[in-house]
Every structure is written in C-alpha cells, then in structure tokens.
GROMACS .gro file of C-alpha atoms in nm:
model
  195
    1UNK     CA    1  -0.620  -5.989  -3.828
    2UNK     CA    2  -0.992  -6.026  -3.747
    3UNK     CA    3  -0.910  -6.124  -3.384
    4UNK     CA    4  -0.690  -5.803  -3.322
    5UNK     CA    5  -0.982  -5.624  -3.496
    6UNK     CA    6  -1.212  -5.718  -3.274
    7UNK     CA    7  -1.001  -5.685  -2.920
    8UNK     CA    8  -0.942  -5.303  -3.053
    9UNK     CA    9  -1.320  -5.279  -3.073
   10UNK     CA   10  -1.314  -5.406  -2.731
   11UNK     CA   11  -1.093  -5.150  -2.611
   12UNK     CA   12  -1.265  -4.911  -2.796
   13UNK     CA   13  -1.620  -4.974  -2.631
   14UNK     CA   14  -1.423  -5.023  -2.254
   15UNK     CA   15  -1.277  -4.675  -2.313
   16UNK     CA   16  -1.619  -4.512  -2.407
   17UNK     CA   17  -1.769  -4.683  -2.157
   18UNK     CA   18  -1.549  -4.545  -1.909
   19UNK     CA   19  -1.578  -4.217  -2.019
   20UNK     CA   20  -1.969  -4.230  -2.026
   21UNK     CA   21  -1.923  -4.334  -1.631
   22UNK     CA   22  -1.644  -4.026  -1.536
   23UNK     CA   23  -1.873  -3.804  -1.705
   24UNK     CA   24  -2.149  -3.931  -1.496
   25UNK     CA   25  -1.958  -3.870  -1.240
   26UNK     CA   26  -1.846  -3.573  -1.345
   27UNK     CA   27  -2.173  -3.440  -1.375
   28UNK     CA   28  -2.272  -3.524  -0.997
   29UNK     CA   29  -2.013  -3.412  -0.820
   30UNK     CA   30  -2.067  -3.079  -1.020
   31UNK     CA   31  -2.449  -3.086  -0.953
   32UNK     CA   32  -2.409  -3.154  -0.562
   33UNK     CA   33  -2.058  -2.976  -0.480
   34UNK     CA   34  -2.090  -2.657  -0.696
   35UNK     CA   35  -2.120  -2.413  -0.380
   36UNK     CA   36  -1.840  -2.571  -0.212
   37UNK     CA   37  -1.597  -2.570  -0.503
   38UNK     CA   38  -1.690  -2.204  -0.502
   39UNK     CA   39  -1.625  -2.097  -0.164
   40UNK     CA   40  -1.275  -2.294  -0.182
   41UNK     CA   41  -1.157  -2.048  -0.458
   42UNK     CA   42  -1.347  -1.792  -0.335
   43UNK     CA   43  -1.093  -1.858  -0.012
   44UNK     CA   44  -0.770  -1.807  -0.285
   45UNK     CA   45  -0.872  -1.473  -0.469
   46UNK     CA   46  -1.085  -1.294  -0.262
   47UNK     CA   47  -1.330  -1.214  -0.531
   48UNK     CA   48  -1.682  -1.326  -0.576
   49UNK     CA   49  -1.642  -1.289  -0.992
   50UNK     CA   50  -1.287  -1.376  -0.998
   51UNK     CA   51  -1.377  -1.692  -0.760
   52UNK     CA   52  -1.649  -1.759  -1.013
   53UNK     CA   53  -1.420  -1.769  -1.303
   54UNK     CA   54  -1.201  -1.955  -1.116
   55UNK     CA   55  -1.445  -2.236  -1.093
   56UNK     CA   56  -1.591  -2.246  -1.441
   57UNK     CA   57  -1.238  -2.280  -1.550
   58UNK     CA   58  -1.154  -2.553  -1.348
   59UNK     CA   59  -1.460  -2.737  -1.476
   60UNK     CA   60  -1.429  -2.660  -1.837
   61UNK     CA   61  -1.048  -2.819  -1.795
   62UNK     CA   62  -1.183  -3.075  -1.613
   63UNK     CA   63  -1.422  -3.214  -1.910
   64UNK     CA   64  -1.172  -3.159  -2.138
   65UNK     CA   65  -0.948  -3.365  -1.962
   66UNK     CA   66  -1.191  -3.631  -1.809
   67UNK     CA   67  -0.921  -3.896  -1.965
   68UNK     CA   68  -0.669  -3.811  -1.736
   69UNK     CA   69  -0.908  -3.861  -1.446
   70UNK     CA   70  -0.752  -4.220  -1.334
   71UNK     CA   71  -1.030  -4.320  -1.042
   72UNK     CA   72  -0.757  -4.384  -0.812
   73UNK     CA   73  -0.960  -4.057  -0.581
   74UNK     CA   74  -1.270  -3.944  -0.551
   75UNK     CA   75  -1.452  -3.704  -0.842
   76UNK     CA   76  -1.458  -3.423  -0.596
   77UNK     CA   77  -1.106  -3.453  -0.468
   78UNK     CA   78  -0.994  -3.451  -0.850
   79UNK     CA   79  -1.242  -3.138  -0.920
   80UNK     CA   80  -1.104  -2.977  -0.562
   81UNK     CA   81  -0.781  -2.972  -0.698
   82UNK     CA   82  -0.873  -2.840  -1.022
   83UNK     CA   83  -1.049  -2.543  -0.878
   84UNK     CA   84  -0.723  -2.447  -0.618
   85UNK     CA   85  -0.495  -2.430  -0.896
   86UNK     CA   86  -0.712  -2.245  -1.136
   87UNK     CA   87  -0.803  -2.048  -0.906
   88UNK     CA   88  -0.392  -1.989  -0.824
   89UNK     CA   89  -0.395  -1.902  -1.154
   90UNK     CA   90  -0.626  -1.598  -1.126
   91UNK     CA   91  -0.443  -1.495  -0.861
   92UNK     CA   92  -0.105  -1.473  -1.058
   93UNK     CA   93  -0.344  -1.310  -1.332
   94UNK     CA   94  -0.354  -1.018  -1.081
   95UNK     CA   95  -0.159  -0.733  -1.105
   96UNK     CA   96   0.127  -0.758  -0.763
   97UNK     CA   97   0.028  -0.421  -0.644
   98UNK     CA   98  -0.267  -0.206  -0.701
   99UNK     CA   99  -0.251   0.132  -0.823
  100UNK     CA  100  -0.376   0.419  -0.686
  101UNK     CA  101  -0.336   0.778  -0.795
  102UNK     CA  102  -0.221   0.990  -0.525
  103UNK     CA  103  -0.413   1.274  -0.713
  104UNK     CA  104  -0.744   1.094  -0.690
  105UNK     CA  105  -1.000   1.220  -0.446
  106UNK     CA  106  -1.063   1.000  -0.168
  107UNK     CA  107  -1.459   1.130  -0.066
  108UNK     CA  108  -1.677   1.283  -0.285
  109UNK     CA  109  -1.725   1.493  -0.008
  110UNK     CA  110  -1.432   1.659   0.027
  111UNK     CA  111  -1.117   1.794  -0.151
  112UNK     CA  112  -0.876   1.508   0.014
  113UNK     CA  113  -0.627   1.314  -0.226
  114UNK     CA  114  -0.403   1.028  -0.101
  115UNK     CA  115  -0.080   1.267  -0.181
  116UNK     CA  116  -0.222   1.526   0.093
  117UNK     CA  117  -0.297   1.296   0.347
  118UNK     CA  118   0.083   1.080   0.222
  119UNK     CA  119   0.211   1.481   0.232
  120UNK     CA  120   0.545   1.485   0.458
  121UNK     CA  121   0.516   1.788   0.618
  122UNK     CA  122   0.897   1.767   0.782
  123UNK     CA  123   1.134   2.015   0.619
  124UNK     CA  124   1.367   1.821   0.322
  125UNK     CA  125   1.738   1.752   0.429
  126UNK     CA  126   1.815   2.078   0.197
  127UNK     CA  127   1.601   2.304   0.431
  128UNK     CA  128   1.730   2.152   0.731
  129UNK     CA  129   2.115   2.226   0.616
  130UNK     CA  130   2.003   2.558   0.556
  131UNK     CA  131   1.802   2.623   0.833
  132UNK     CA  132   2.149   2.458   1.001
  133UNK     CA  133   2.382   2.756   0.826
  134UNK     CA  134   2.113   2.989   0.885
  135UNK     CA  135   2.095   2.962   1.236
  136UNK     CA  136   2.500   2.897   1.281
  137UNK     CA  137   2.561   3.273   1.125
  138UNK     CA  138   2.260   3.369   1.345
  139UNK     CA  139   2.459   3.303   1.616
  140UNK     CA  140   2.812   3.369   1.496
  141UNK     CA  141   2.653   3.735   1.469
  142UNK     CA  142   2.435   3.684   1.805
  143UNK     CA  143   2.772   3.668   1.970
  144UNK     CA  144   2.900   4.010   1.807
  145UNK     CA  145   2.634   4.192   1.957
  146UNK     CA  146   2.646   4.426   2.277
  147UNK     CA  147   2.561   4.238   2.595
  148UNK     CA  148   2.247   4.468   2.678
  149UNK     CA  149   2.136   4.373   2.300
  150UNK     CA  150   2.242   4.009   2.360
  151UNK     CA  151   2.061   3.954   2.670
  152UNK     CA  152   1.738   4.130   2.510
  153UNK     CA  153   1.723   3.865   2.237
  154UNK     CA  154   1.810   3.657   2.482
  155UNK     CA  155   1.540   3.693   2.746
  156UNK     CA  156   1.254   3.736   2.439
  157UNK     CA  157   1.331   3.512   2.189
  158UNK     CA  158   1.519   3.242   2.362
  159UNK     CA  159   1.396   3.243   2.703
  160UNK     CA  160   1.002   3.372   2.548
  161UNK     CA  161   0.933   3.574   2.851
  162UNK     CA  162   0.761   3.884   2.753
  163UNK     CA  163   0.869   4.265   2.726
  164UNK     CA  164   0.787   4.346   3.091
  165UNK     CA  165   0.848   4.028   3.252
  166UNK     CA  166   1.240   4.095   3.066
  167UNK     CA  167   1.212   4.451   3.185
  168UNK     CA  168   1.146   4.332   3.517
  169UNK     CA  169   1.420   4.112   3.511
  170UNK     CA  170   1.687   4.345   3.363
  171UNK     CA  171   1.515   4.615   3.613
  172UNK     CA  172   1.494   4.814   3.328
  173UNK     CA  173   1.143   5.008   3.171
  174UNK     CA  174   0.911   4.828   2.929
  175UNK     CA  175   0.994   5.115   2.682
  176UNK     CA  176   1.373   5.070   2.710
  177UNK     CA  177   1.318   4.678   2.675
  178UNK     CA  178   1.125   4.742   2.344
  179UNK     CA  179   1.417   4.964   2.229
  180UNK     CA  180   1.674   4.687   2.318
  181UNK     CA  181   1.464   4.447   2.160
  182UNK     CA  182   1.411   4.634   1.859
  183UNK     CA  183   1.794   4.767   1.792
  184UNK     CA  184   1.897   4.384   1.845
  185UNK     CA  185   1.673   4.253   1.574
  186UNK     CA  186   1.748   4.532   1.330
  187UNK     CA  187   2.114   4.470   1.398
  188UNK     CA  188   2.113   4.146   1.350
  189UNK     CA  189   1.914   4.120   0.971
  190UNK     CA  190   2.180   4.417   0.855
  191UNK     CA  191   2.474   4.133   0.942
  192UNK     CA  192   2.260   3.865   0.784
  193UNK     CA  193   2.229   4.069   0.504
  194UNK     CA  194   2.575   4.130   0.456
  195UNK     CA  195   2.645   3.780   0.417
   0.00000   0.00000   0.00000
C-alpha cells in the first residue's frame, strides 16, 4: 500500500509540475503574442471592444483549461485557436441584422429620415387600376365627343401643341380654338361625373 502511495505522489508532483511549465508557457506566449491574438479576432468581429472581449475570453478559458493543453502544438497555435472560436462566438452573440428606425434622422443637419429617402414615390397597384379605369372612361367618353371637340383635345392635350399652333393647324382663330378647347373639357368632366 505504501508503494502505490508513493507512485500517486509521483503522479501527483509530474502533474503539478507540468502544469507549473504550461502555465509558463502560457504566460509567454500571452506576454509576446497579445497584439497578434488581437488583430486575429479583431479580423472575425469587426470591433475593436468586441475583438477585445473576444480575446480576454479566450485567455480566461484557456487558464482554466490549461489541462487540456496536450503539448502535441505550439502554446500559440493552442491560444490562436482559442481566440477564433471565441471570437466566433461574439459574432453569433450579435444580433443577424441591425436595426434602424426609418423615422430616425439621418444628419443633424437636416430633416432627412431613412423612410423619406426609402419613400417609393411610384403610384400603388390600387392607383394605377384606377388611374387604368379612369383613363378607359376618359376615353370611352373622348370618343362620344364631336370631331371639332375631339380633335381640340386632341391637338392640346395629346399632341401638347399650343392654342395657336392648333389654331393654325385647324386654320381656325386662337379665340375659336380656346372655345373648342374649353367646351371639350367641360363636356367631358359632366360625363365623368355622371358615372
């Protein structure tokens, strides 16, 4: 019994002994490789505090779990891993997708919020169907109008050419044009109103 005694004492001191030497180790790769562990999480999440955190992490887990450090690679390669998955981990701590309020300003300068500048300025599919029946009884009553009224709305609105270059055209006077014009457009918001 004394004999197993002692080789567990044995054991015992090899163990501390190679603990004392891993935290050595431990110690000096930490002391000369700080900066670089740093900038390789710093290369993960972006963040100079987050990167930080990262790192101090992967350290404190690494102390705590200086047993499981086998030798078989070098301190820093064992630390180096450490610090890219801890510093995976603050990256999963991260919410997927910031949020931004399309209310908030975007200068302090001026009165410009995300949702303005976001703002789709096309008319919704419900104004363009009615815009779409609109403009079909438009021209279902365009059609029941004289021809000298027709061709009046014609020449201004469709064709834009002004009253006397229409005039012109129709060899008509500007003041008979107007008339036209006017008796067309009257005309046609009484049938639109009707509807």
């Amino acid at each position: 019994m004394q004999a197993q005694h002692s080789h567990t004492g044995a054991e015992d001191n090899n163990v501390a002994q190679i603990r004392e030497l891993a935290l050595g180790e431990l110690h000096d790769a930490v002391s000369r490789y700080r900066p670089s562990l740093y900038r390789r999480a710093f290369r993960y999440v972006r963040d100079p505090h987050d990167a930080e955190d990262a790192v101090q992490d992967a350290l404190l887990s690494a102390y705590k779990h200086l047993d499981q450090f086998k030798g078989t690679a070098k301190m820093t390669t064992w630390l180096t891993a450490i610090v890219t998955n801890s510093a995976l981990v603050q990256l999963r701590k991260r919410p997927r997708h910031s949020h931004v309020s399309l209310n908030e300003q975007l200068n302090d300068d001026q009165n410009v919020s995300l949702s303005d500048i976001l703002a789709d300025t096309r008319p919704s599919p419900e104004d363009e169907y009615a815009g779409a029946e609109s403009h079909g009884f438009l021209m279902q009553r365009f059609s029941e109008l004289s021809p000298s009224l027709r061709q009046a709305i014609q020449l201004r609105y469709v064709d834009g050419l002004s009253i006397s270059e229409a005039a012109a055209l129709l060899k008509v006077s500007t003041a008979t044009m107007k008339a036209r014009v006017w008796r067309a457009r009257t005309r046609l918001k009484q049938m639109m109103n009707e509807l």
